[in-house]
Amino acid sequence: MDEVPPATRSKCGTHSREAPSSLDGATSSVYVHAPFCVRRCFYCDFAVTVDREGGHDAWLRAISMEWDQIRREELFSFPEPLETLYVGGGTPSLLGTGAMDGLASVLGSRLLSHPFLEWTAEANPESFTPGIARAWREAGVNRVSLGVQSFHEPSLRWMGRLHGSAGAAEAVRNARRAGFGNVNADLIFGLPGRLARDWDDDLERLLDLGVEHMSLYGLTVEPRTPLGRAVADGRERVASEGRYRDEYRAAVERLTGAGYLHYEVSSFAIPGRESRHNEVYWSGRPYLGLGNGAHSFRKPLRRWNLRDWKEYSTSVAKGDSAIAGHELLKRAELRLERIWLGLRARRGVSLASIPARAAAVTERWMRKDWARAEAGRLRLTVEGWLLLDALAIELDEAVTNRRNGE
């Protein structure tokens, strides 16, 4: 949903308990994964497990055991209270009313004492009941991210979503009644044309929710999913590249016209309500991930947990490591990631960091209206964001050529 760890996973499958000699910065952000879902969506490739009950007690035990390991390891330091905490999934709203209060007890009151802590939890509309909303708010959660995805009934059924077209509005009402003043809603564009989903109508209904933040994601086809297999077998066809681009452009125009700031390739917010947790990822600052499949980063170290819930929970219960693998990013990898993360956000990259020989690339981007130079920064336009991955690689190659020639 809203939470977006930034880089590709390494092929490395081993983990060393020895820390690198130099790691960057203290950690002020934590992501906690809740893997349970009533069913797996047609397109989903996340680290989820089907469990209608949510596994509240087992989840808290496993997170607590991993957290104890983290503190003994001392690789991620927490000298100050957390600035952001994000509980994603999966479907955290399946965990029941006591889950967030239990998580607060695991992490401890000191870490959650920051006066401006942003604590987000994800929910699906059908399981975000008034009781869940009240319990989360009382526990300290102050931001909710709702997996709306569409308001079109046939599209919801195709995706495997369990809420109907009215479910999102009811979930927002539950959030407001519980006192939430910061709500995100996710929407997916680029669905197969045969579904006859009216994208303009979905955007209007999204705006009608009056939420503070919106995250729009293009449908991606992952090989291991039912969708991936259906596309490979010729049983399903995804949206054409032209319609994908047109829907993205239409969303940008409609949402920015309604006063939302388009501050990252997929993210729109009422000014002042930008996701502070996601900004940690986009700026390359350290973060810790707890739970199966979660990633952690403290430059130059990236590592990731065991993906399967049963394997992860069994491992930590025995006192074994939850870590599946790690990588130490080299200078070239960090440079590419820095470029890609900068270009995906509104802040862009510093013009001063771009060598003279690479300037020909950025000048061509500006001629094609893929980028603009503003206040000493190179920022991608909407058209540039549609080409984000290719442009990041192109700029990195230009910078590399310059440095190799020195």
Short mmCIF file of C-alpha atoms in Angstrom, two decimals:
data_model
loop_
_atom_site.label_atom_id
_atom_site.label_comp_id
_atom_site.label_asym_id
_atom_site.label_seq_id
_atom_site.Cartn_x
_atom_site.Cartn_y
_atom_site.Cartn_z
CA MET A 1 0.00 0.00 0.00
CA ASP A 2 1.42 3.34 1.03
CA GLU A 3 4.70 2.04 2.37
CA VAL A 4 7.39 1.79 -0.35
CA PRO A 5 10.87 0.46 0.49
CA PRO A 6 13.21 1.90 -2.10
CA ALA A 7 15.52 -0.56 -3.75
CA THR A 8 15.72 -3.90 -5.45
CA ARG A 9 16.51 -6.95 -3.38
CA SER A 10 20.00 -8.39 -3.50
CA LYS A 11 20.63 -11.94 -4.64
CA CYS A 12 22.70 -12.52 -1.51
CA GLY A 13 21.20 -15.23 0.67
CA THR A 14 23.49 -15.18 3.68
CA HIS A 15 23.76 -12.92 6.68
CA SER A 16 26.76 -11.90 8.70
CA ARG A 17 26.27 -10.79 12.30
CA GLU A 18 29.32 -8.57 12.00
CA ALA A 19 28.49 -4.91 11.38
CA PRO A 20 30.39 -2.91 8.76
CA SER A 21 33.05 -0.64 10.19
CA SER A 22 31.10 2.53 9.31
CA LEU A 23 27.32 2.88 9.31
CA ASP A 24 25.42 6.05 8.70
CA GLY A 25 23.31 7.69 11.40
CA ALA A 26 20.89 6.76 14.14
CA THR A 27 17.48 5.30 13.32
CA SER A 28 14.27 7.27 13.84
CA SER A 29 11.83 5.26 11.70
CA VAL A 30 10.47 1.73 12.02
CA TYR A 31 8.32 -0.33 9.66
CA VAL A 32 6.41 -3.31 11.11
CA HIS A 33 4.92 -5.90 8.77
CA ALA A 34 1.58 -7.58 9.49
CA PRO A 35 1.30 -10.36 6.88
CA PHE A 36 -2.27 -11.60 7.31
CA CYS A 37 -4.98 -11.30 4.66
CA VAL A 38 -8.40 -12.90 4.30
CA ARG A 39 -7.45 -13.68 0.69
CA ARG A 40 -4.58 -12.83 -1.62
CA CYS A 41 -5.45 -10.25 -4.27
CA PHE A 42 -5.15 -11.30 -7.91
CA TYR A 43 -2.14 -9.04 -8.53
CA CYS A 44 -0.43 -9.28 -5.13
CA ASP A 45 3.22 -10.32 -4.73
CA PHE A 46 3.66 -9.04 -1.17
CA ALA A 47 4.81 -11.17 1.77
CA VAL A 48 1.33 -12.14 2.94
CA THR A 49 -0.31 -15.26 4.35
CA VAL A 50 -4.00 -16.11 4.17
CA ASP A 51 -5.47 -16.10 7.69
CA ARG A 52 -9.01 -14.89 8.35
CA GLU A 53 -8.37 -14.38 12.07
CA GLY A 54 -5.24 -12.28 11.75
CA GLY A 55 -3.01 -14.15 14.23
CA HIS A 56 -2.81 -11.25 16.73
CA ASP A 57 -1.06 -13.08 19.60
CA ALA A 58 1.40 -14.98 17.40
CA TRP A 59 2.25 -11.77 15.53
CA LEU A 60 3.01 -9.81 18.70
CA ARG A 61 5.13 -12.65 20.09
CA ALA A 62 7.19 -12.84 16.91
CA ILE A 63 7.67 -9.07 16.66
CA SER A 64 8.64 -8.94 20.34
CA MET A 65 11.23 -11.69 19.90
CA GLU A 66 12.74 -10.03 16.84
CA TRP A 67 12.79 -6.67 18.64
CA ASP A 68 14.73 -8.28 21.50
CA GLN A 69 17.26 -9.55 18.94
CA ILE A 70 17.60 -6.09 17.42
CA ARG A 71 18.34 -4.48 20.77
CA ARG A 72 20.98 -7.09 21.64
CA GLU A 73 22.57 -6.72 18.22
CA GLU A 74 22.98 -2.91 18.60
CA LEU A 75 23.31 -2.45 14.85
CA PHE A 76 20.35 -0.04 14.71
CA SER A 77 20.51 2.60 17.44
CA PHE A 78 17.57 4.58 18.82
CA PRO A 79 19.01 7.39 20.96
CA GLU A 80 15.89 9.53 20.42
CA PRO A 81 12.16 8.73 20.17
CA LEU A 82 10.88 7.59 16.81
CA GLU A 83 9.74 10.20 14.31
CA THR A 84 7.71 7.71 12.26
CA LEU A 85 6.23 4.26 12.79
CA TYR A 86 4.46 2.44 9.96
CA VAL A 87 2.46 -0.79 10.32
CA GLY A 88 1.83 -2.26 6.87
CA GLY A 89 0.80 -5.51 5.33
CA GLY A 90 -0.96 -7.62 4.57
CA THR A 91 -3.96 -6.27 6.43
CA PRO A 92 -3.13 -4.87 9.88
CA SER A 93 -6.83 -4.15 10.48
CA LEU A 94 -7.34 -7.94 10.73
CA LEU A 95 -5.24 -8.08 13.89
CA GLY A 96 -8.03 -7.00 16.21
CA THR A 97 -8.50 -4.15 18.64
CA GLY A 98 -5.55 -4.95 20.90
CA ALA A 99 -2.79 -5.20 18.30
CA MET A 100 -1.60 -1.58 18.18
CA ASP A 101 -1.69 -1.21 21.95
CA GLY A 102 0.30 -4.45 22.15
CA LEU A 103 2.83 -3.15 19.64
CA ALA A 104 3.23 0.02 21.70
CA SER A 105 4.06 -2.16 24.72
CA VAL A 106 6.65 -4.10 22.71
CA LEU A 107 8.45 -0.99 21.47
CA GLY A 108 8.17 0.86 24.78
CA SER A 109 6.80 4.25 25.75
CA ARG A 110 10.13 6.10 25.31
CA LEU A 111 10.34 5.36 21.59
CA LEU A 112 6.75 6.52 21.09
CA SER A 113 7.07 9.74 23.09
CA HIS A 114 8.00 12.11 20.24
CA PRO A 115 5.47 14.97 20.28
CA PHE A 116 5.19 14.86 16.47
CA LEU A 117 5.33 11.10 15.98
CA GLU A 118 3.64 10.01 12.73
CA TRP A 119 2.20 6.55 13.40
CA THR A 120 0.52 5.06 10.34
CA ALA A 121 -1.37 1.78 10.12
CA GLU A 122 -2.83 0.25 6.99
CA ALA A 123 -6.40 -1.03 6.76
CA ASN A 124 -8.76 -2.53 4.25
CA PRO A 125 -12.16 -0.83 4.27
CA GLU A 126 -14.15 -3.96 5.16
CA SER A 127 -12.13 -4.66 8.32
CA PHE A 128 -11.66 -1.06 9.49
CA THR A 129 -14.59 -1.17 11.88
CA PRO A 130 -15.55 1.54 14.39
CA GLY A 131 -14.02 -0.61 17.13
CA ILE A 132 -10.70 -0.98 15.30
CA ALA A 133 -10.63 2.75 14.56
CA ARG A 134 -11.22 3.71 18.21
CA ALA A 135 -8.69 1.19 19.53
CA TRP A 136 -6.01 2.36 17.11
CA ARG A 137 -6.54 5.99 17.98
CA GLU A 138 -6.41 5.27 21.71
CA ALA A 139 -3.17 3.31 21.22
CA GLY A 140 -1.54 6.31 19.53
CA VAL A 141 -2.02 5.64 15.80
CA ASN A 142 -2.66 9.03 14.18
CA ARG A 143 -2.61 8.24 10.44
CA VAL A 144 -4.59 5.59 8.56
CA SER A 145 -3.86 4.28 5.05
CA LEU A 146 -6.88 2.68 3.36
CA GLY A 147 -6.56 0.19 0.51
CA VAL A 148 -9.41 1.52 -1.63
CA GLN A 149 -7.96 0.60 -5.09
CA SER A 150 -11.24 1.31 -6.96
CA PHE A 151 -14.91 2.18 -6.52
CA HIS A 152 -15.94 0.07 -9.52
CA GLU A 153 -17.64 -3.16 -8.39
CA PRO A 154 -16.47 -5.40 -11.29
CA SER A 155 -12.89 -4.16 -10.86
CA LEU A 156 -12.98 -4.77 -7.12
CA ARG A 157 -14.20 -8.33 -7.69
CA TRP A 158 -11.53 -8.90 -10.38
CA MET A 159 -8.81 -7.74 -7.99
CA GLY A 160 -10.12 -9.93 -5.18
CA ARG A 161 -11.05 -7.04 -2.92
CA LEU A 162 -13.72 -7.71 -0.31
CA HIS A 163 -15.26 -4.26 0.10
CA GLY A 164 -17.92 -2.86 -2.20
CA SER A 165 -18.08 0.52 -3.87
CA ALA A 166 -19.42 2.17 -0.69
CA GLY A 167 -16.85 0.58 1.61
CA ALA A 168 -14.22 3.30 1.32
CA ALA A 169 -16.61 6.08 2.34
CA GLU A 170 -17.73 4.09 5.38
CA ALA A 171 -14.11 3.46 6.38
CA VAL A 172 -13.32 7.18 6.16
CA ARG A 173 -16.38 7.94 8.31
CA ASN A 174 -15.14 5.44 10.90
CA ALA A 175 -11.75 7.14 10.89
CA ARG A 176 -13.23 10.60 11.34
CA ARG A 177 -15.53 9.51 14.16
CA ALA A 178 -12.53 8.02 15.98
CA GLY A 179 -10.63 11.31 15.68
CA PHE A 180 -8.27 10.66 12.76
CA GLY A 181 -7.36 13.86 10.96
CA ASN A 182 -4.84 12.29 8.59
CA VAL A 183 -6.08 9.63 6.16
CA ASN A 184 -4.48 8.21 3.02
CA ALA A 185 -6.36 6.33 0.29
CA ASP A 186 -4.72 4.09 -2.34
CA LEU A 187 -6.01 3.79 -5.89
CA ILE A 188 -4.76 1.57 -8.73
CA PHE A 189 -4.74 2.71 -12.36
CA GLY A 190 -3.99 0.83 -15.58
CA LEU A 191 -6.54 -1.97 -15.08
CA PRO A 192 -7.48 -4.18 -18.05
CA GLY A 193 -9.75 -2.38 -20.48
CA ARG A 194 -12.31 -5.19 -20.56
CA LEU A 195 -13.34 -4.27 -17.00
CA ALA A 196 -14.75 -0.97 -18.34
CA ARG A 197 -13.69 0.87 -15.23
CA ASP A 198 -14.43 4.63 -15.43
CA TRP A 199 -11.17 6.21 -14.24
CA ASP A 200 -12.60 9.73 -14.14
CA ASP A 201 -15.44 8.53 -11.94
CA ASP A 202 -12.99 6.82 -9.58
CA LEU A 203 -10.99 10.05 -9.28
CA GLU A 204 -14.15 12.04 -8.49
CA ARG A 205 -15.20 9.55 -5.84
CA LEU A 206 -11.69 9.59 -4.39
CA LEU A 207 -11.88 13.38 -4.08
CA ASP A 208 -15.32 13.08 -2.49
CA LEU A 209 -13.71 11.17 0.39
CA GLY A 210 -11.93 14.36 1.47
CA VAL A 211 -8.79 12.53 2.56
CA GLU A 212 -5.54 14.36 3.27
CA HIS A 213 -3.31 12.08 1.20
CA MET A 214 -3.68 9.92 -1.91
CA SER A 215 -1.35 7.27 -3.34
CA LEU A 216 -1.83 6.20 -6.97
CA TYR A 217 -0.11 3.09 -8.27
CA GLY A 218 -0.06 1.66 -11.78
CA LEU A 219 -0.96 -2.03 -11.98
CA THR A 220 2.19 -4.12 -12.31
CA VAL A 221 2.35 -7.73 -13.47
CA GLU A 222 4.50 -9.89 -11.20
CA PRO A 223 5.33 -13.36 -12.61
CA ARG A 224 4.53 -15.28 -9.40
CA THR A 225 1.00 -13.91 -9.06
CA PRO A 226 -2.25 -15.26 -10.54
CA LEU A 227 -2.30 -12.13 -12.73
CA GLY A 228 1.22 -12.84 -13.96
CA ARG A 229 0.29 -16.38 -14.89
CA ALA A 230 -2.91 -15.24 -16.61
CA VAL A 231 -1.00 -12.69 -18.70
CA ALA A 232 1.69 -15.24 -19.58
CA ASP A 233 -0.97 -17.75 -20.68
CA GLY A 234 -2.82 -15.17 -22.76
CA ARG A 235 -5.91 -15.29 -20.54
CA GLU A 236 -5.58 -11.64 -19.52
CA ARG A 237 -4.38 -8.46 -21.19
CA VAL A 238 -3.22 -5.44 -19.22
CA ALA A 239 -3.77 -1.83 -20.19
CA SER A 240 -1.87 -0.50 -23.17
CA GLU A 241 1.06 1.79 -22.51
CA GLY A 242 -0.93 4.68 -23.99
CA ARG A 243 -3.91 4.20 -21.68
CA TYR A 244 -1.60 3.74 -18.68
CA ARG A 245 0.04 7.09 -19.43
CA ASP A 246 -3.29 8.82 -20.14
CA GLU A 247 -4.77 7.69 -16.83
CA TYR A 248 -1.70 8.90 -14.94
CA ARG A 249 -1.83 12.29 -16.66
CA ALA A 250 -5.57 12.60 -15.99
CA ALA A 251 -5.05 11.83 -12.31
CA VAL A 252 -2.29 14.42 -11.95
CA GLU A 253 -4.40 17.10 -13.62
CA ARG A 254 -7.52 16.32 -11.59
CA LEU A 255 -5.86 16.00 -8.19
CA THR A 256 -3.51 18.97 -8.49
CA GLY A 257 -6.44 21.02 -9.80
CA ALA A 258 -8.26 20.15 -6.58
CA GLY A 259 -5.40 21.56 -4.48
CA TYR A 260 -3.30 18.45 -3.80
CA LEU A 261 0.48 18.75 -3.98
CA HIS A 262 2.04 16.18 -6.31
CA TYR A 263 5.18 15.77 -4.25
CA GLU A 264 6.35 12.32 -5.38
CA VAL A 265 5.73 10.22 -8.47
CA SER A 266 2.82 8.32 -6.86
CA SER A 267 1.89 10.64 -3.98
CA PHE A 268 -0.49 13.58 -3.58
CA ALA A 269 -1.16 15.48 -0.37
CA ILE A 270 -2.82 18.49 1.08
CA PRO A 271 0.25 20.71 1.76
CA GLY A 272 1.64 19.80 5.17
CA ARG A 273 0.24 16.26 5.05
CA GLU A 274 3.02 14.62 3.05
CA SER A 275 4.02 11.15 4.29
CA ARG A 276 6.95 11.68 6.63
CA HIS A 277 7.63 7.94 6.82
CA ASN A 278 7.97 7.54 3.07
CA GLU A 279 10.22 10.60 2.99
CA VAL A 280 12.68 8.59 5.11
CA TYR A 281 12.96 6.07 2.27
CA TRP A 282 13.21 8.70 -0.44
CA SER A 283 15.95 10.62 1.37
CA GLY A 284 18.10 7.55 2.07
CA ARG A 285 17.91 7.88 5.85
CA PRO A 286 18.18 4.78 8.10
CA TYR A 287 15.10 2.71 8.92
CA LEU A 288 14.43 -0.61 10.63
CA GLY A 289 11.99 -3.22 9.36
CA LEU A 290 10.39 -5.77 11.69
CA GLY A 291 8.36 -8.79 10.60
CA ASN A 292 8.53 -11.28 7.76
CA GLY A 293 9.73 -9.83 4.48
CA ALA A 294 10.62 -6.47 6.05
CA HIS A 295 13.69 -4.56 4.84
CA SER A 296 16.09 -2.44 6.88
CA PHE A 297 18.65 0.11 5.74
CA ARG A 298 21.55 1.93 7.35
CA LYS A 299 23.97 3.13 4.72
CA PRO A 300 25.75 1.21 3.24
CA LEU A 301 23.98 -1.84 4.71
CA ARG A 302 20.66 -3.16 3.42
CA ARG A 303 19.17 -6.35 4.76
CA TRP A 304 15.86 -8.21 4.60
CA ASN A 305 13.98 -10.72 6.69
CA LEU A 306 12.74 -14.18 5.90
CA ARG A 307 9.76 -13.75 3.60
CA ASP A 308 7.53 -16.65 4.66
CA TRP A 309 5.52 -15.98 7.84
CA LYS A 310 5.83 -19.51 9.24
CA GLU A 311 9.54 -19.68 8.56
CA TYR A 312 10.08 -16.25 10.09
CA SER A 313 7.97 -16.85 13.22
CA THR A 314 9.50 -20.29 13.81
CA SER A 315 13.01 -18.90 13.45
CA VAL A 316 12.59 -16.06 15.96
CA ALA A 317 10.75 -18.39 18.40
CA LYS A 318 13.87 -20.60 18.47
CA GLY A 319 16.09 -17.57 19.04
CA ASP A 320 17.50 -17.74 15.52
CA SER A 321 17.97 -14.73 13.28
CA ALA A 322 15.06 -13.38 11.25
CA ILE A 323 17.48 -12.16 8.58
CA ALA A 324 17.42 -13.84 5.17
CA GLY A 325 20.20 -11.84 3.55
CA HIS A 326 22.08 -8.58 3.30
CA GLU A 327 24.19 -6.47 0.99
CA LEU A 328 26.74 -3.73 1.46
CA LEU A 329 26.05 -1.19 -1.25
CA LYS A 330 29.05 -0.02 -3.24
CA ARG A 331 29.63 3.61 -4.13
CA ALA A 332 28.19 3.16 -7.63
CA GLU A 333 25.05 1.49 -6.26
CA LEU A 334 24.55 4.24 -3.70
CA ARG A 335 24.98 6.86 -6.43
CA LEU A 336 22.34 5.26 -8.66
CA GLU A 337 19.96 4.91 -5.75
CA ARG A 338 20.52 8.52 -4.72
CA ILE A 339 19.72 9.70 -8.26
CA TRP A 340 16.63 7.49 -8.54
CA LEU A 341 15.27 8.47 -5.14
CA GLY A 342 15.89 12.15 -5.81
CA LEU A 343 14.23 12.11 -9.21
CA ARG A 344 11.14 10.28 -7.95
CA ALA A 345 10.44 13.06 -5.45
CA ARG A 346 9.52 16.69 -6.06
CA ARG A 347 12.79 17.88 -4.57
CA GLY A 348 14.76 16.35 -7.47
CA VAL A 349 18.56 16.32 -7.46
CA SER A 350 21.05 19.10 -6.98
CA LEU A 351 22.31 20.63 -10.21
CA ALA A 352 25.63 21.17 -8.49
CA SER A 353 26.02 17.38 -8.12
CA ILE A 354 25.76 16.82 -11.90
CA PRO A 355 29.16 16.99 -13.68
CA ALA A 356 29.53 19.25 -16.70
CA ARG A 357 29.73 16.37 -19.18
CA ALA A 358 26.39 15.03 -17.97
CA ALA A 359 24.74 18.41 -18.46
CA ALA A 360 24.02 17.53 -22.10
CA VAL A 361 21.66 14.83 -20.84
CA THR A 362 19.74 17.13 -18.52
CA GLU A 363 19.53 19.86 -21.18
CA ARG A 364 17.93 17.35 -23.56
CA TRP A 365 15.44 16.40 -20.84
CA MET A 366 14.46 20.03 -20.44
CA ARG A 367 14.02 20.52 -24.18
CA LYS A 368 11.66 17.52 -24.21
CA ASP A 369 9.82 18.82 -21.12
CA TRP A 370 10.88 15.83 -19.06
CA ALA A 371 12.57 18.02 -16.44
CA ARG A 372 12.93 21.57 -15.21
CA ALA A 373 15.74 23.41 -13.43
CA GLU A 374 14.38 25.31 -10.43
CA ALA A 375 16.18 26.83 -7.45
CA GLY A 376 19.35 24.88 -8.12
CA ARG A 377 17.52 21.56 -8.44
CA LEU A 378 16.70 19.32 -11.39
CA ARG A 379 13.09 18.17 -11.06
CA LEU A 380 11.18 15.80 -13.32
CA THR A 381 7.89 16.87 -14.84
CA VAL A 382 4.86 14.61 -15.09
CA GLU A 383 6.14 13.41 -18.48
CA GLY A 384 9.53 12.75 -16.92
CA TRP A 385 8.01 10.77 -14.07
CA LEU A 386 6.44 8.46 -16.64
CA LEU A 387 10.04 7.69 -17.72
CA LEU A 388 11.54 7.67 -14.22
CA ASP A 389 13.52 4.41 -14.29
CA ALA A 390 15.01 5.02 -17.74
CA LEU A 391 15.96 8.62 -16.91
CA ALA A 392 17.61 7.67 -13.62
CA ILE A 393 19.76 5.09 -15.39
CA GLU A 394 20.60 7.54 -18.18
CA LEU A 395 21.75 10.21 -15.75
CA ASP A 396 23.73 7.71 -13.70
CA GLU A 397 25.50 6.47 -16.83
CA ALA A 398 26.35 10.04 -17.81
CA VAL A 399 27.77 10.72 -14.37
CA THR A 400 29.70 7.43 -14.43
CA ASN A 401 31.23 8.18 -17.81
CA ARG A 402 32.42 11.50 -16.51
CA ARG A 403 33.99 9.99 -13.45
CA ASN A 404 35.56 7.13 -15.35
CA GLY A 405 37.17 9.67 -17.67
CA GLU A 406 38.87 11.56 -14.88
#
